Short mmCIF file of C-alpha atoms in Angstrom, two decimals:
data_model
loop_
_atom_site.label_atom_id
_atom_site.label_comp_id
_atom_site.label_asym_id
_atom_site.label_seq_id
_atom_site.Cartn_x
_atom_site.Cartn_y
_atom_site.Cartn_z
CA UNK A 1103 -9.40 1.96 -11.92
CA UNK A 1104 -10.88 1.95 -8.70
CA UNK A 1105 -9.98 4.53 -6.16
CA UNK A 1106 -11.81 3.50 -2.58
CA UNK A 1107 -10.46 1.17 -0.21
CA UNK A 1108 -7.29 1.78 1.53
CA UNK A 1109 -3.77 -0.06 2.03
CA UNK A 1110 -4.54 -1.57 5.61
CA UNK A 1111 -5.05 -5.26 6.86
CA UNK A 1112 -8.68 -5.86 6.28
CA UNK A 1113 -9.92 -7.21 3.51
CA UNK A 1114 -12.66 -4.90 2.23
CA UNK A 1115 -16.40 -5.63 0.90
CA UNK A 1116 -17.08 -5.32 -2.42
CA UNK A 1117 -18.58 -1.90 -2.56
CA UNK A 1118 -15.12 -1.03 -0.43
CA UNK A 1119 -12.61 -2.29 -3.34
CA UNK A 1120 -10.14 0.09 -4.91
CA UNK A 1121 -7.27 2.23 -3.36
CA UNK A 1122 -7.25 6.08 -2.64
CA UNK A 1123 -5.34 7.79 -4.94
CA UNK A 1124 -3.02 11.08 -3.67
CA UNK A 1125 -0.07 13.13 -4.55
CA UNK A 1126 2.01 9.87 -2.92
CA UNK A 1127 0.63 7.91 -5.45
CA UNK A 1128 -0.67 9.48 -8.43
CA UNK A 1129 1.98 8.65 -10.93
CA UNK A 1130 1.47 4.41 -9.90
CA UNK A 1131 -1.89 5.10 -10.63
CA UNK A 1132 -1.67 6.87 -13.64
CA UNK A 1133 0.49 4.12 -15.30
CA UNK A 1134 -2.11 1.69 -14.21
CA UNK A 1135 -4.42 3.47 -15.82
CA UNK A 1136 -2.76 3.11 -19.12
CA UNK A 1137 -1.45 0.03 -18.88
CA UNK A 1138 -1.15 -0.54 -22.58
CA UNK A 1139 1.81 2.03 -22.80
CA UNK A 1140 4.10 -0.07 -20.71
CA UNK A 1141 7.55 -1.38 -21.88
CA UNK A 1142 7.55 -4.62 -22.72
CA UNK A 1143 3.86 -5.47 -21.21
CA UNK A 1144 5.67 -4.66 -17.88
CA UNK A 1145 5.66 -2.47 -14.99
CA UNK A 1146 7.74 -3.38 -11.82
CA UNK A 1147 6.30 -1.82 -8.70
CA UNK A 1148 8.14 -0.91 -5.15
CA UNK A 1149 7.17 0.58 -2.06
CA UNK A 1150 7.29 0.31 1.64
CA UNK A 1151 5.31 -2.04 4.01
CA UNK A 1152 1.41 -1.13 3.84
CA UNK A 1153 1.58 1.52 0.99
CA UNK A 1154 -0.88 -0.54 -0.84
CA UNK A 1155 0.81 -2.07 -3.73
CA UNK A 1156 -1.54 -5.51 -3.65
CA UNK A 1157 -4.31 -3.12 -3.11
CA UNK A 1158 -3.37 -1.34 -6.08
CA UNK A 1159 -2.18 -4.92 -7.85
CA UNK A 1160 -5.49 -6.90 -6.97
CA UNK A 1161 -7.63 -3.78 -8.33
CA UNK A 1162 -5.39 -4.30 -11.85
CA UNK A 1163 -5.43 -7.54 -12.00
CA UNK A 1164 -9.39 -7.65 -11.74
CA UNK A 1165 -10.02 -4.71 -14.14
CA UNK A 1166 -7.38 -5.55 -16.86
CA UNK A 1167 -7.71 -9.49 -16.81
CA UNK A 1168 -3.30 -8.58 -16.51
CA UNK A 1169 -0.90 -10.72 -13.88
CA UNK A 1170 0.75 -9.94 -10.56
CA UNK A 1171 3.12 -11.42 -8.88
CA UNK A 1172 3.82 -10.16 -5.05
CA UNK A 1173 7.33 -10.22 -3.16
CA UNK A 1174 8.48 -10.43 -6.24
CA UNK A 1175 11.84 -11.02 -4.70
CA UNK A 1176 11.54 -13.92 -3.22
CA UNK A 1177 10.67 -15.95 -6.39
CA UNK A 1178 13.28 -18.02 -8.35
CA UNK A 1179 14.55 -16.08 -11.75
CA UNK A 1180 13.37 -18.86 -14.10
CA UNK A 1181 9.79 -17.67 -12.32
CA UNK A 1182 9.95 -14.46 -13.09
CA UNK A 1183 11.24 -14.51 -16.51
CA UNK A 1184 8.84 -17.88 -17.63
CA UNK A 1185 6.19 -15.22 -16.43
CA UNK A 1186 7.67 -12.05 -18.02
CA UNK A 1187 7.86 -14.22 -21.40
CA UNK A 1188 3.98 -15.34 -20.53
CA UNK A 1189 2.84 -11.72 -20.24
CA UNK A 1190 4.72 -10.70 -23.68
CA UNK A 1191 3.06 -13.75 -25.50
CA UNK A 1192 -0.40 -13.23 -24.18
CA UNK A 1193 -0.09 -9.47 -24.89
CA UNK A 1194 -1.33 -9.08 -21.12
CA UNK A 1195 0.59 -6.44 -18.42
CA UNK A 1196 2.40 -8.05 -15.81
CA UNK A 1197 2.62 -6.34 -12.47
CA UNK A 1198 5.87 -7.33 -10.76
CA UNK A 1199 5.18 -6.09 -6.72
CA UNK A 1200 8.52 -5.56 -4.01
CA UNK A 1201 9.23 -3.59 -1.56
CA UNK A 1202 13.26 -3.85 -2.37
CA UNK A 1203 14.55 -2.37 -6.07
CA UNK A 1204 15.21 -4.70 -8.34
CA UNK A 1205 19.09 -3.84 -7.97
CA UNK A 1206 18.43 -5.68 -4.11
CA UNK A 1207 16.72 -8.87 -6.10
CA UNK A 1208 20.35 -10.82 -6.38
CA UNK A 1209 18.83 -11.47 -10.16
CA UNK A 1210 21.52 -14.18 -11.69
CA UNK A 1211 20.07 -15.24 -14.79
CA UNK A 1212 21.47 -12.57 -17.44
CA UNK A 1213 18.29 -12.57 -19.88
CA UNK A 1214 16.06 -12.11 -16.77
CA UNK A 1215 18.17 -8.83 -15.89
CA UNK A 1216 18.19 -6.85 -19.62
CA UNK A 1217 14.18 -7.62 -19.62
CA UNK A 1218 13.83 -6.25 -16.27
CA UNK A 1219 15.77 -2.95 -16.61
CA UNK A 1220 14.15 -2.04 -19.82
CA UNK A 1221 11.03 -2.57 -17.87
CA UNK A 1222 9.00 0.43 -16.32
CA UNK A 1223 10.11 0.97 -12.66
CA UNK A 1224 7.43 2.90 -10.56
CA UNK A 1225 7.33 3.57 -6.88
CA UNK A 1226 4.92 4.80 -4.81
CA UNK A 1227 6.25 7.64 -2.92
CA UNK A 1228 5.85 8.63 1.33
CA UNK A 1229 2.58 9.39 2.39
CA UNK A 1230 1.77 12.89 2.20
CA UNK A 1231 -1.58 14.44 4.76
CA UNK A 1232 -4.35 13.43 2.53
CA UNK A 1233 -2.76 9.61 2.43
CA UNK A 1234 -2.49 9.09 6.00
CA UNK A 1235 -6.19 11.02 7.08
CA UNK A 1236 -7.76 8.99 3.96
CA UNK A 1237 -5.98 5.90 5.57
CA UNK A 1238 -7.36 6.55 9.39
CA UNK A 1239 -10.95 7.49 8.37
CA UNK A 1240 -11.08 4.15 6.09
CA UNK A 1241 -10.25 1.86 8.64
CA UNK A 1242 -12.43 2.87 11.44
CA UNK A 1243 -15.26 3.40 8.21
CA UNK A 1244 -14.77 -0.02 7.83
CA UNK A 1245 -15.73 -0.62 11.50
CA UNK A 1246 -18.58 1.67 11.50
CA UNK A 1247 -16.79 4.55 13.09
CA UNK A 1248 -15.14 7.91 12.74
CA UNK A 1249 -12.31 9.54 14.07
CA UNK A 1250 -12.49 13.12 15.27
CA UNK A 1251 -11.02 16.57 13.01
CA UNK A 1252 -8.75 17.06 16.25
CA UNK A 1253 -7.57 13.99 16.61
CA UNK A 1254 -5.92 13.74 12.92
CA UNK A 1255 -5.15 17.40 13.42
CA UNK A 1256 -3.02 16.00 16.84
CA UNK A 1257 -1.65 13.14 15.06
CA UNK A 1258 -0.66 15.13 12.35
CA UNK A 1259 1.73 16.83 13.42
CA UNK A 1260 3.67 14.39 16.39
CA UNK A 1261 3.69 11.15 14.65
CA UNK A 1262 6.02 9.25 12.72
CA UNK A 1263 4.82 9.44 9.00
CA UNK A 1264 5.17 6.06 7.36
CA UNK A 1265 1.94 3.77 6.09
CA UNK A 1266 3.04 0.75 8.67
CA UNK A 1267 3.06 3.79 11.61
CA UNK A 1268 -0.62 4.39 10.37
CA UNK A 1269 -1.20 0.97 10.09
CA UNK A 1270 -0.51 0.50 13.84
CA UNK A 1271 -1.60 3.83 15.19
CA UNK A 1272 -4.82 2.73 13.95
CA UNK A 1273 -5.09 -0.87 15.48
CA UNK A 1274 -4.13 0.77 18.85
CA UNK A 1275 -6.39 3.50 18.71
CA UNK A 1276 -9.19 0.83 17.97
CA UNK A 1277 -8.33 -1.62 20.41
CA UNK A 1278 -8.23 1.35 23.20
CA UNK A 1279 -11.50 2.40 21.68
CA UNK A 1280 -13.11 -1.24 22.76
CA UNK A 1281 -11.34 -0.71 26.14
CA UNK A 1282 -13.02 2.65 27.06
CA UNK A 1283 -15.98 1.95 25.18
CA UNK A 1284 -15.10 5.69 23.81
CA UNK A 1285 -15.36 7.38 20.85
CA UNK A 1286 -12.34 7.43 18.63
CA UNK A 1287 -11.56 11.28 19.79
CA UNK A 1288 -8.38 13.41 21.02
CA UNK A 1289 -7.26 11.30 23.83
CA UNK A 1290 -7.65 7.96 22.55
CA UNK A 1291 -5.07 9.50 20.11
CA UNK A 1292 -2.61 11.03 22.76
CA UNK A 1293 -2.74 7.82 24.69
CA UNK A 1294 -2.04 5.67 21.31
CA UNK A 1295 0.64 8.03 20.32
CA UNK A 1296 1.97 8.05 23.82
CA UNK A 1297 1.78 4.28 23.73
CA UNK A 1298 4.49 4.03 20.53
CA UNK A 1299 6.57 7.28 22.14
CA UNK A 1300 7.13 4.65 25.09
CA UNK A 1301 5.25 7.33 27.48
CA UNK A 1302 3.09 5.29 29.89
CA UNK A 1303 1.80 8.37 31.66
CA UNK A 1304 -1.85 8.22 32.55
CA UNK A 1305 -4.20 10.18 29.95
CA UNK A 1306 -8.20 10.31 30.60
CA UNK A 1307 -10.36 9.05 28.20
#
């Protein structure tokens, strides 16, 4: 399974495709990786905004010819379960994405509900250090930049550690990046930090 590309809006290349593997998510991947363990063809997949599930999904899908279905949630039961029952016949895995647990699914149709729970449930977990600098280094890669040691070492400690925060720290450091016509360095990170702490205070860049 590929292990490259990161959870963040773009859409990478090619030679970009994959997800970076850490301790946040290195039991996901390890059950992708052996796929033809799973319970019932099936492995049901949650995790917050951004934490790369239909990175992680897409990759699967592509190397193991297996389904996906994202949101999971918000599709009918007879969906799911004419897909569940598709995935069992074909003897292919079926990746069921969500960012709710499937106790927050309001599942109604009874047969849909005993497949489901005897179904592997895996979660990818917070990200830990190596997640989010990964995360910030492969989105301004992807732009043909870099972001400076000092600023991750800055961030690292002061800001709010979830993958959508690093989702957005990084589209504000960029844009302020184009506004300077700076480097992505120390105080393009104070000011975007600054910017989500509601601190308008002047910073030189």
């Amino acid at each position: 399974m590929s292990q490259i590309a990161l959870p963040l809006e773009q859409t990478p290349s090619p030679e970009q495709a994959g997800y970076l593997v850490t301790a946040a998510n290195a039991g996901v991947h390890r059950h992708l990786e052996n796929w033809q363990e799973w319970t019932h063809h099936t492995m049901i997949l949650t995790g917050p905004a951004a934490s790369g599930k239909t990175t992680m999904a897409a990759a699967f899908e592509a190397e193991t010819d297996g389904l996906f279905l994202d949101d999971a949630e918000n599709y009918d039961d007879t969906e799911i379960f004419h897909l569940w029952n598709r995935a069992n016949e074909e003897q292919r895995p079926l990746l069921l994405l969500s960012a709710k647990p499937v106790s927050d699914w309001e599942i109604s149709l009874p047969d849909l509900q005993s497949r489901l729970a005897a179904s592997l449930h895996m979660e990818i977990g917070p990200p830990d250090q190596a997640m989010i600098d990964g995360l910030f280094q492969k989105y301004f890669a992807i732009r043909g930049l870099t972001i400076s040691e000092d600023a991750l070492r800055y961030l690292e400690k002061r800001m709010v550690r979830t993958y959508a925060m690093v989702r957005q720290m990084a589209q504000k450091m960029d844009a302020l990046a184009i506004e300077s016509r700076k480097p992505i360095n120390l105080a393009i990170a104070k000011l975007a930090l600054r910017h989500f702490d509601g601190d308008d205070e002047k910073v030189d860049i």
